[in-house]
Amino acid sequence: MKTKKILLQESELPEKWYNIVAEMTTKPEPMIHPGTKQPLTVADLSPLFAEELAKQELNETDAWIEIPEEVRDKYKIYRPTPLVRAYGLEKALDTPAHIYFKNESVSPVGSHKLNSALPQAYYNKKEGTTNLTTETGAGQWGTALSFAAKAFGLELAVYMVKLSYEQKPYRRSLMQAWGAQVIASPSMSTKAGRTILTDKPNYQGSLGTAISEAIELAMQTPHCKYALGSVLNHVSLHQTVIGLEAEKQMEMAGEYPDIVVGCFGGGSNFSGISFPFLRHKIKGGKQTRFIAAEPRSCPKLTRGKFQYDFGDEAGYTPLIPMFTLGHNFTPAHIHAGGLRYHGAGSIVSQLLKDGLIEAVDVQQLDTFKAGILFAQTEGIIPAPESTHAIAVTVDEALKAKEEGRSKTILFNLSGHGLIDMAAYDQYLAGDLVNYEVSDDEISKNLNN
Ligand SMILES: *Cc1c(COP(=O)(O)O)cnc(C)c1O
């Protein structure tokens, strides 16, 4: 009998995260404090983030960082996640390629984001934080942090972009069910929110404003810290549990990936599936290709520029050396909300610069077409974000067919799309469109 799911025992859950920076030949350039213009220190970051997370953020020496027992205990709610051989998809494509996917959609919040939300809540609790703040756009990160905060006994306030607050009521209900306070942003609860609301009373909000509000509340409230769900190095670090499990599972399947694919927003799930395999490329021996799949409407990796930029629209974060479209770039309203981000984390940016990874951009309609094919052959409705990875996987599998040779492709299914059915509705009704970005739109937000 053919094996469909390759499963690990709970006892095989990784004990350490993998910190790729320690093994990179060319380290990422340092993040810079925007005020002092000096490389960032743990002391700069700790007013906002738990100190242990600030240390992880800047750690360039330890390749392996222990996962606390309390975090592993919570990971066990859904980890280890299955590695699945996509026989149905292979058959539909009539490809000699072997396609595997790591199924992160089985987490209780429906995406990989819980892998970092849990340790972020844990370290905060351990250091005496009582309250957390964060922002959320489409709602996946807010959802994950709501459950994680509850799991470790923290109060959470989520600033949710007002437009999403009204358009995505189920993500809001999920956060409230897990006990978070969800505030439509802009709100009257912060100075940043009041300033905007008194100026533009009907403003529908933006991620930039929501970040400003979350940071302001954290800075002004005792024992309150802020948490971020992508882009930063410590987030990528936590996500390596995905690839570390997948590495063992591929070995059990008796295969090694020729190609690893992940969709790309700020880079956390792509890093998570890739870095553990990438270490064998850095150390020599393996020639695996790593492909980041981004939306054509937000092409920071394929058409952005490598420069220092802020991680947020408001300009509160440190300056990060990144491939970026400029922090003022406003992407089109594609349904893959988690991929509407202007930049890439510093590690991934350096890896791309050094040619160790590649990037491909995909049109919205092609991603939904691939998503429907996946749903019909493998049964799972993928998140609109994850369909980008599926579209690239399908392309590579079809290339393998043309070339008449077998290839092993591994992609990360970052989440399911059961709360995104409005997007599928529009696609099936023929109401979705593609978005292109002109060179002018791209260059106008970048330094020259
Ligand atoms: C947030 C999200 C993404 C994009 O974020 P990354 O940090 O690039 O991984 C992708 N898929 C899903 C399901 C998400 O929720």
Short mmCIF file of C-alpha atoms and ligand atoms in Angstrom, two decimals:
data_model
loop_
_atom_site.label_atom_id
_atom_site.label_comp_id
_atom_site.label_asym_id
_atom_site.label_seq_id
_atom_site.Cartn_x
_atom_site.Cartn_y
_atom_site.Cartn_z
CA MET A 1 0.00 0.00 0.00
CA LYS A 2 1.26 3.48 -0.89
CA THR A 3 1.92 5.80 2.04
CA LYS A 4 -0.10 9.02 1.85
CA LYS A 5 0.76 10.73 5.15
CA ILE A 6 4.15 10.57 6.77
CA LEU A 7 3.66 11.09 10.48
CA LEU A 8 6.04 11.69 13.35
CA GLN A 9 5.46 10.75 16.97
CA GLU A 10 5.00 13.51 19.55
CA SER A 11 8.32 12.44 21.04
CA GLU A 12 9.97 13.35 17.71
CA LEU A 13 8.92 17.00 17.95
CA PRO A 14 12.10 19.09 17.44
CA GLU A 15 13.87 20.13 20.64
CA LYS A 16 15.66 23.08 19.04
CA TRP A 17 14.97 25.74 16.46
CA TYR A 18 17.53 26.30 13.71
CA ASN A 19 19.18 29.74 13.52
CA ILE A 20 20.55 29.90 9.97
CA VAL A 21 22.34 33.23 10.53
CA ALA A 22 24.99 31.44 12.59
CA GLU A 23 25.94 29.37 9.55
CA MET A 24 25.60 31.91 6.75
CA THR A 25 28.89 32.72 5.03
CA THR A 26 27.75 36.28 4.36
CA LYS A 27 25.72 37.52 7.34
CA PRO A 28 22.84 39.91 6.79
CA GLU A 29 23.84 43.55 7.21
CA PRO A 30 22.85 44.86 10.67
CA MET A 31 19.50 46.41 11.43
CA ILE A 32 19.92 50.10 12.23
CA HIS A 33 18.37 52.25 14.95
CA PRO A 34 16.66 55.08 13.03
CA GLY A 35 17.54 57.67 15.71
CA THR A 36 21.17 56.88 16.52
CA LYS A 37 21.96 55.33 13.10
CA GLN A 38 23.91 52.66 15.01
CA PRO A 39 23.46 48.88 14.68
CA LEU A 40 20.54 47.76 16.78
CA THR A 41 21.15 46.36 20.27
CA VAL A 42 19.11 44.15 22.59
CA ALA A 43 18.60 47.23 24.78
CA ASP A 44 17.04 49.08 21.81
CA LEU A 45 14.54 46.29 21.24
CA SER A 46 13.64 45.30 24.79
CA PRO A 47 11.26 48.15 25.64
CA LEU A 48 8.99 46.83 22.92
CA PHE A 49 9.70 43.07 22.79
CA ALA A 50 10.42 40.45 25.46
CA GLU A 51 14.17 40.43 26.11
CA GLU A 52 14.65 36.79 25.12
CA LEU A 53 13.01 37.54 21.76
CA ALA A 54 15.26 40.59 21.33
CA LYS A 55 18.28 38.32 21.97
CA GLN A 56 17.05 35.77 19.44
CA GLU A 57 16.51 38.59 16.95
CA LEU A 58 20.19 39.57 17.08
CA ASN A 59 21.76 36.15 17.69
CA GLU A 60 24.42 35.43 15.04
CA THR A 61 26.36 32.76 16.89
CA ASP A 62 24.12 29.90 18.06
CA ALA A 63 22.92 27.68 15.22
CA TRP A 64 20.56 25.79 17.54
CA ILE A 65 18.29 27.38 20.13
CA GLU A 66 16.41 25.26 22.63
CA ILE A 67 12.61 25.20 22.40
CA PRO A 68 11.32 25.62 25.98
CA GLU A 69 9.48 22.57 27.33
CA GLU A 70 6.34 24.68 27.95
CA VAL A 71 6.27 25.70 24.28
CA ARG A 72 6.80 22.10 23.09
CA ASP A 73 3.87 21.11 25.31
CA LYS A 74 1.61 23.60 23.50
CA TYR A 75 3.05 22.67 20.09
CA LYS A 76 1.76 19.15 20.83
CA ILE A 77 -1.82 20.38 20.40
CA TYR A 78 -1.18 20.17 16.64
CA ARG A 79 2.44 19.20 16.05
CA PRO A 80 4.16 17.30 14.57
CA THR A 81 2.10 18.15 11.48
CA PRO A 82 1.71 15.63 8.64
CA LEU A 83 3.87 15.53 5.53
CA VAL A 84 1.57 14.45 2.72
CA ARG A 85 2.34 12.96 -0.70
CA ALA A 86 0.04 14.72 -3.18
CA TYR A 87 -0.76 11.64 -5.30
CA GLY A 88 -4.06 13.18 -6.45
CA LEU A 89 -2.41 16.35 -7.71
CA GLU A 90 0.41 14.36 -9.38
CA LYS A 91 -2.15 12.24 -11.20
CA ALA A 92 -4.17 15.25 -12.39
CA LEU A 93 -0.99 16.83 -13.75
CA ASP A 94 0.19 13.52 -15.22
CA THR A 95 3.66 14.41 -13.99
CA PRO A 96 6.64 12.19 -13.14
CA ALA A 97 7.39 14.62 -10.29
CA HIS A 98 6.88 13.49 -6.69
CA ILE A 99 4.97 16.23 -4.88
CA TYR A 100 4.92 16.51 -1.09
CA PHE A 101 3.34 19.16 1.10
CA LYS A 102 3.82 19.97 4.76
CA ASN A 103 0.36 20.54 6.16
CA GLU A 104 0.47 23.54 8.51
CA SER A 105 -3.27 24.09 8.02
CA VAL A 106 -3.98 21.55 10.79
CA SER A 107 -3.11 24.04 13.52
CA PRO A 108 -6.20 25.08 15.54
CA VAL A 109 -5.98 28.61 14.11
CA GLY A 110 -5.66 27.26 10.56
CA SER A 111 -2.17 28.52 9.71
CA HIS A 112 1.54 28.28 10.53
CA LYS A 113 1.41 31.56 12.51
CA LEU A 114 0.81 29.76 15.79
CA ASN A 115 4.39 28.37 15.60
CA SER A 116 5.70 31.81 16.53
CA ALA A 117 2.71 33.12 18.49
CA LEU A 118 3.18 30.43 21.16
CA PRO A 119 6.87 31.11 21.95
CA GLN A 120 6.29 34.89 21.79
CA ALA A 121 3.51 34.60 24.37
CA TYR A 122 5.59 32.21 26.47
CA TYR A 123 8.71 34.41 26.74
CA ASN A 124 6.57 37.43 27.53
CA LYS A 125 4.75 35.61 30.31
CA LYS A 126 8.03 34.34 31.72
CA GLU A 127 9.47 37.85 31.86
CA GLY A 128 6.49 39.29 33.71
CA THR A 129 4.54 40.82 30.83
CA THR A 130 0.81 40.86 31.60
CA ASN A 131 -0.57 42.43 28.41
CA LEU A 132 0.30 42.15 24.74
CA THR A 133 -0.68 44.32 21.81
CA THR A 134 -0.51 43.60 18.12
CA GLU A 135 -2.06 44.57 14.82
CA THR A 136 -3.71 42.40 12.23
CA GLY A 137 -4.74 42.98 8.64
CA ALA A 138 -6.56 39.98 7.26
CA GLY A 139 -6.68 38.51 10.76
CA GLN A 140 -4.49 35.39 10.71
CA TRP A 141 -1.78 36.73 12.98
CA GLY A 142 -4.27 38.26 15.40
CA THR A 143 -6.10 34.94 15.53
CA ALA A 144 -2.93 32.98 16.29
CA LEU A 145 -1.77 35.40 18.97
CA SER A 146 -5.23 35.38 20.60
CA PHE A 147 -5.03 31.65 21.20
CA ALA A 148 -1.37 31.83 22.28
CA ALA A 149 -2.04 34.68 24.73
CA LYS A 150 -4.90 32.70 26.25
CA ALA A 151 -2.75 29.58 26.44
CA PHE A 152 -0.15 31.43 28.53
CA GLY A 153 -2.52 33.63 30.54
CA LEU A 154 -1.89 37.03 28.92
CA GLU A 155 -4.37 39.75 28.03
CA LEU A 156 -4.26 40.73 24.36
CA ALA A 157 -5.46 43.81 22.50
CA VAL A 158 -5.57 43.44 18.71
CA TYR A 159 -5.84 46.50 16.49
CA MET A 160 -7.62 45.25 13.39
CA VAL A 161 -7.75 47.38 10.25
CA LYS A 162 -11.31 48.78 10.26
CA LEU A 163 -12.10 47.60 6.75
CA SER A 164 -11.20 43.97 7.63
CA TYR A 165 -12.97 44.30 10.98
CA GLU A 166 -16.16 44.89 9.02
CA GLN A 167 -15.47 42.61 6.05
CA LYS A 168 -14.03 39.60 7.89
CA PRO A 169 -16.34 39.17 10.86
CA TYR A 170 -15.41 35.51 11.42
CA ARG A 171 -11.73 36.22 12.04
CA ARG A 172 -12.85 38.85 14.54
CA SER A 173 -15.16 36.32 16.22
CA LEU A 174 -12.32 33.80 16.43
CA MET A 175 -10.12 36.31 18.23
CA GLN A 176 -12.95 37.20 20.60
CA ALA A 177 -13.74 33.53 21.23
CA TRP A 178 -10.13 33.08 22.35
CA GLY A 179 -10.54 36.01 24.69
CA ALA A 180 -8.78 38.87 22.90
CA GLN A 181 -10.05 42.41 22.83
CA VAL A 182 -10.38 43.41 19.16
CA ILE A 183 -10.40 47.11 18.35
CA ALA A 184 -11.22 48.50 14.92
CA SER A 185 -8.34 50.76 13.87
CA PRO A 186 -8.22 53.75 13.78
CA SER A 187 -9.72 53.97 17.26
CA MET A 188 -10.18 56.63 19.93
CA SER A 189 -8.04 54.60 22.37
CA THR A 190 -4.70 56.04 21.19
CA LYS A 191 -3.30 59.40 20.22
CA ALA A 192 -2.36 58.06 16.78
CA GLY A 193 -5.94 56.87 16.25
CA ARG A 194 -7.56 60.05 17.59
CA THR A 195 -5.38 62.25 15.38
CA ILE A 196 -6.49 60.39 12.26
CA LEU A 197 -10.14 60.09 13.27
CA THR A 198 -10.55 63.76 14.07
CA ASP A 199 -8.95 64.59 10.73
CA LYS A 200 -10.70 61.92 8.60
CA PRO A 201 -13.74 60.57 10.50
CA ASN A 202 -14.53 57.87 7.92
CA TYR A 203 -11.01 56.54 7.44
CA GLN A 204 -11.14 52.75 6.87
CA GLY A 205 -7.73 52.15 8.41
CA SER A 206 -4.44 50.69 7.24
CA LEU A 207 -1.87 48.31 8.62
CA GLY A 208 0.44 51.27 9.23
CA THR A 209 -2.10 52.97 11.47
CA ALA A 210 -2.89 49.74 13.29
CA ILE A 211 0.83 49.20 14.00
CA SER A 212 1.13 52.77 15.29
CA GLU A 213 -1.77 52.19 17.67
CA ALA A 214 -0.48 48.82 18.91
CA ILE A 215 3.02 50.19 19.53
CA GLU A 216 1.71 53.33 21.25
CA LEU A 217 -0.44 51.30 23.63
CA ALA A 218 2.45 48.94 24.43
CA MET A 219 4.88 51.81 25.12
CA GLN A 220 2.41 53.61 27.41
CA THR A 221 1.14 50.66 29.42
CA PRO A 222 3.17 49.11 32.25
CA HIS A 223 4.04 45.41 31.75
CA CYS A 224 2.69 45.58 28.22
CA LYS A 225 4.70 44.49 25.15
CA TYR A 226 4.17 44.29 21.43
CA ALA A 227 4.35 41.23 19.16
CA LEU A 228 4.89 40.85 15.41
CA GLY A 229 4.00 37.83 13.27
CA SER A 230 6.39 37.94 10.30
CA VAL A 231 9.50 39.63 8.83
CA LEU A 232 11.64 39.60 11.98
CA ASN A 233 14.43 37.06 12.49
CA HIS A 234 12.99 35.57 15.68
CA VAL A 235 9.73 34.82 13.88
CA SER A 236 11.58 32.93 11.12
CA LEU A 237 13.57 31.12 13.78
CA HIS A 238 10.41 29.78 15.45
CA GLN A 239 9.00 28.70 12.09
CA THR A 240 11.94 26.34 11.45
CA VAL A 241 10.01 23.63 13.32
CA ILE A 242 8.21 23.19 9.97
CA GLY A 243 11.34 22.34 7.99
CA LEU A 244 13.00 20.37 10.78
CA GLU A 245 10.00 18.03 10.97
CA ALA A 246 9.80 17.88 7.16
CA GLU A 247 13.47 16.92 6.96
CA LYS A 248 12.88 13.85 9.14
CA GLN A 249 9.68 13.01 7.27
CA MET A 250 11.32 13.24 3.83
CA GLU A 251 14.00 10.91 5.11
CA MET A 252 11.27 8.45 6.21
CA ALA A 253 9.85 8.70 2.68
CA GLY A 254 13.30 7.88 1.34
CA GLU A 255 13.49 11.13 -0.64
CA TYR A 256 15.24 14.50 -0.61
CA PRO A 257 13.67 17.58 -2.21
CA ASP A 258 15.10 18.96 -5.47
CA ILE A 259 12.83 21.97 -5.05
CA VAL A 260 11.33 23.57 -1.91
CA VAL A 261 8.53 26.11 -2.37
CA GLY A 262 6.83 28.50 0.05
CA CYS A 263 4.52 31.46 -0.45
CA PHE A 264 6.00 34.79 0.61
CA GLY A 265 4.53 37.64 2.63
CA GLY A 266 7.23 38.80 5.03
CA GLY A 267 9.00 35.46 4.75
CA SER A 268 8.23 33.47 7.89
CA ASN A 269 6.66 30.31 6.45
CA PHE A 270 9.08 30.27 3.51
CA SER A 271 11.98 30.51 5.99
CA GLY A 272 10.41 27.83 8.15
CA ILE A 273 10.17 25.22 5.43
CA SER A 274 13.46 26.22 3.72
CA PHE A 275 16.17 26.98 6.26
CA PRO A 276 16.65 23.46 7.64
CA PHE A 277 17.19 22.15 4.07
CA LEU A 278 19.18 25.21 3.05
CA ARG A 279 21.80 24.42 5.66
CA HIS A 280 22.84 21.40 3.56
CA LYS A 281 23.30 23.71 0.56
CA ILE A 282 25.32 26.24 2.56
CA LYS A 283 27.55 23.51 3.93
CA GLY A 284 27.91 21.98 0.48
CA GLY A 285 26.58 18.73 -0.85
CA LYS A 286 23.01 19.53 -1.80
CA GLN A 287 21.83 21.50 -4.83
CA THR A 288 18.19 22.00 -3.83
CA ARG A 289 16.40 25.00 -5.36
CA PHE A 290 14.39 27.20 -2.96
CA ILE A 291 11.58 29.19 -4.54
CA ALA A 292 9.65 31.99 -2.82
CA ALA A 293 6.22 32.53 -4.43
CA GLU A 294 4.97 36.12 -4.23
CA PRO A 295 1.97 37.92 -5.76
CA ARG A 296 2.60 39.81 -9.00
CA SER A 297 0.80 42.77 -7.42
CA CYS A 298 3.35 42.96 -4.58
CA PRO A 299 6.66 41.84 -6.13
CA LYS A 300 9.31 42.90 -3.62
CA LEU A 301 11.62 39.96 -4.30
CA THR A 302 11.38 39.92 -8.10
CA ARG A 303 11.15 43.69 -8.75
CA GLY A 304 11.95 45.44 -5.47
CA LYS A 305 15.27 46.97 -4.50
CA PHE A 306 17.74 45.94 -1.81
CA GLN A 307 18.01 48.91 0.55
CA TYR A 308 17.47 49.95 4.17
CA ASP A 309 13.77 50.46 4.82
CA PHE A 310 11.26 50.47 7.65
CA GLY A 311 9.34 47.28 8.38
CA ASP A 312 6.05 49.17 8.76
CA GLU A 313 4.22 51.89 6.91
CA ALA A 314 4.42 54.29 9.84
CA GLY A 315 8.22 54.14 10.17
CA TYR A 316 8.36 52.97 13.82
CA THR A 317 10.50 49.86 13.32
CA PRO A 318 14.28 49.72 13.00
CA LEU A 319 15.73 50.18 9.54
CA ILE A 320 16.04 46.73 8.00
CA PRO A 321 18.35 45.79 5.09
CA MET A 322 15.71 44.30 2.81
CA PHE A 323 14.32 43.76 -0.65
CA THR A 324 11.50 46.26 -0.60
CA LEU A 325 8.97 48.17 -2.68
CA GLY A 326 9.23 51.05 -0.19
CA HIS A 327 7.29 51.26 3.07
CA ASN A 328 4.79 53.63 1.41
CA PHE A 329 3.96 51.14 -1.35
CA THR A 330 0.24 50.29 -1.27
CA PRO A 331 -0.44 46.90 -2.83
CA ALA A 332 -3.69 46.14 -4.65
CA HIS A 333 -6.44 44.49 -2.59
CA ILE A 334 -5.72 40.90 -3.58
CA HIS A 335 -7.35 38.20 -1.46
CA ALA A 336 -4.05 36.84 -0.21
CA GLY A 337 -4.02 39.51 2.51
CA GLY A 338 -1.02 37.92 4.25
CA LEU A 339 1.13 38.53 1.16
CA ARG A 340 0.32 42.24 0.89
CA TYR A 341 3.54 43.34 2.52
CA HIS A 342 6.12 45.69 1.05
CA GLY A 343 9.36 44.05 2.16
CA ALA A 344 11.23 40.85 2.99
CA GLY A 345 13.07 39.97 6.20
CA SER A 346 16.83 40.65 6.37
CA ILE A 347 17.94 37.00 6.31
CA VAL A 348 15.90 36.05 3.27
CA SER A 349 16.96 39.28 1.56
CA GLN A 350 20.64 38.40 2.02
CA LEU A 351 20.07 34.83 0.81
CA LEU A 352 18.39 36.15 -2.33
CA LYS A 353 21.21 38.62 -2.92
CA ASP A 354 23.70 35.74 -2.63
CA GLY A 355 21.77 33.58 -5.11
CA LEU A 356 20.99 30.86 -2.58
CA ILE A 357 17.23 31.19 -3.08
CA GLU A 358 15.03 32.34 -5.98
CA ALA A 359 11.71 34.11 -6.30
CA VAL A 360 8.79 33.89 -8.72
CA ASP A 361 5.75 36.16 -8.95
CA VAL A 362 2.28 34.77 -9.67
CA GLN A 363 -0.94 36.32 -10.96
CA GLN A 364 -4.01 36.24 -8.71
CA LEU A 365 -6.15 34.25 -11.18
CA ASP A 366 -3.42 31.60 -11.62
CA THR A 367 -3.21 31.18 -7.85
CA PHE A 368 -6.95 30.55 -7.48
CA LYS A 369 -6.91 28.15 -10.44
CA ALA A 370 -4.15 26.18 -8.71
CA GLY A 371 -6.04 26.39 -5.40
CA ILE A 372 -9.17 24.88 -6.92
CA LEU A 373 -7.16 22.11 -8.60
CA PHE A 374 -5.53 21.33 -5.24
CA ALA A 375 -8.90 21.36 -3.44
CA GLN A 376 -10.39 18.99 -6.00
CA THR A 377 -7.47 16.56 -6.01
CA GLU A 378 -6.29 16.66 -2.38
CA GLY A 379 -9.48 17.72 -0.61
CA ILE A 380 -8.13 20.70 1.29
CA ILE A 381 -9.26 24.27 0.51
CA PRO A 382 -5.96 26.15 0.66
CA ALA A 383 -5.55 29.68 2.04
CA PRO A 384 -5.34 32.27 -0.77
CA GLU A 385 -1.74 32.87 0.38
CA SER A 386 -0.82 29.17 0.12
CA THR A 387 -2.22 28.93 -3.42
CA HIS A 388 0.82 30.93 -4.55
CA ALA A 389 3.08 28.06 -3.49
CA ILE A 390 0.74 25.58 -5.15
CA ALA A 391 0.79 27.51 -8.45
CA VAL A 392 4.61 27.45 -8.52
CA THR A 393 4.64 23.76 -7.59
CA VAL A 394 2.25 22.99 -10.45
CA ASP A 395 4.50 24.91 -12.88
CA GLU A 396 7.57 22.99 -11.76
CA ALA A 397 5.74 19.66 -11.94
CA LEU A 398 4.66 20.45 -15.50
CA LYS A 399 8.24 21.40 -16.41
CA ALA A 400 9.40 18.04 -15.07
CA LYS A 401 6.85 16.40 -17.36
CA GLU A 402 8.13 18.33 -20.39
CA GLU A 403 11.69 17.42 -19.54
CA GLY A 404 10.61 13.83 -18.99
CA ARG A 405 12.38 13.44 -15.69
CA SER A 406 11.30 12.90 -12.15
CA LYS A 407 11.85 15.57 -9.52
CA THR A 408 10.95 15.74 -5.87
CA ILE A 409 9.06 18.91 -4.96
CA LEU A 410 8.16 19.92 -1.40
CA PHE A 411 5.89 22.87 -0.69
CA ASN A 412 4.50 24.35 2.49
CA LEU A 413 0.72 24.49 2.83
CA SER A 414 0.81 27.50 5.15
CA GLY A 415 -2.92 27.46 5.93
CA HIS A 416 -6.44 26.49 4.94
CA GLY A 417 -8.94 28.82 3.29
CA LEU A 418 -12.16 27.91 5.08
CA ILE A 419 -12.54 31.43 6.42
CA ASP A 420 -11.69 32.90 3.02
CA MET A 421 -14.60 31.46 1.08
CA ALA A 422 -15.77 34.94 0.07
CA ALA A 423 -12.61 35.10 -2.07
CA TYR A 424 -13.33 31.70 -3.66
CA ASP A 425 -16.92 32.83 -4.23
CA GLN A 426 -15.69 35.78 -6.25
CA TYR A 427 -13.26 33.62 -8.22
CA LEU A 428 -15.94 31.05 -9.06
CA ALA A 429 -18.33 33.82 -10.10
CA GLY A 430 -15.69 35.17 -12.48
CA ASP A 431 -15.39 38.43 -10.59
CA LEU A 432 -11.69 38.30 -9.71
CA VAL A 433 -9.06 40.15 -11.72
CA ASN A 434 -5.28 40.25 -12.07
CA TYR A 435 -3.22 43.22 -10.94
CA GLU A 436 -0.01 44.47 -12.55
CA VAL A 437 2.29 47.10 -11.06
CA SER A 438 3.97 49.60 -13.38
CA ASP A 439 7.69 50.39 -13.13
CA ASP A 440 6.74 53.96 -12.19
CA GLU A 441 4.63 52.81 -9.26
CA ILE A 442 7.56 50.74 -8.05
CA SER A 443 10.29 53.33 -8.46
CA LYS A 444 8.34 56.17 -6.86
CA ASN A 445 8.55 54.70 -3.34
CA LEU A 446 12.22 53.72 -3.52
CA ASN A 447 15.47 55.65 -2.95
CA ASN A 448 17.47 56.38 -6.05
C1 LIG B 1 0.44 35.37 7.18
C2 LIG B 1 0.36 34.26 6.24
C3 LIG B 1 1.29 34.10 5.17
C4 LIG B 1 2.37 35.10 4.88
O1 LIG B 1 3.28 35.36 5.91
P1 LIG B 1 4.78 34.82 5.90
O2 LIG B 1 5.40 35.47 7.08
O3 LIG B 1 5.43 35.24 4.60
O4 LIG B 1 4.74 33.35 6.02
C5 LIG B 1 1.17 33.00 4.36
N1 LIG B 1 0.19 32.09 4.53
C6 LIG B 1 -0.72 32.20 5.52
C7 LIG B 1 -1.78 31.17 5.64
C8 LIG B 1 -0.66 33.29 6.40
O5 LIG B 1 -1.56 33.39 7.39
#
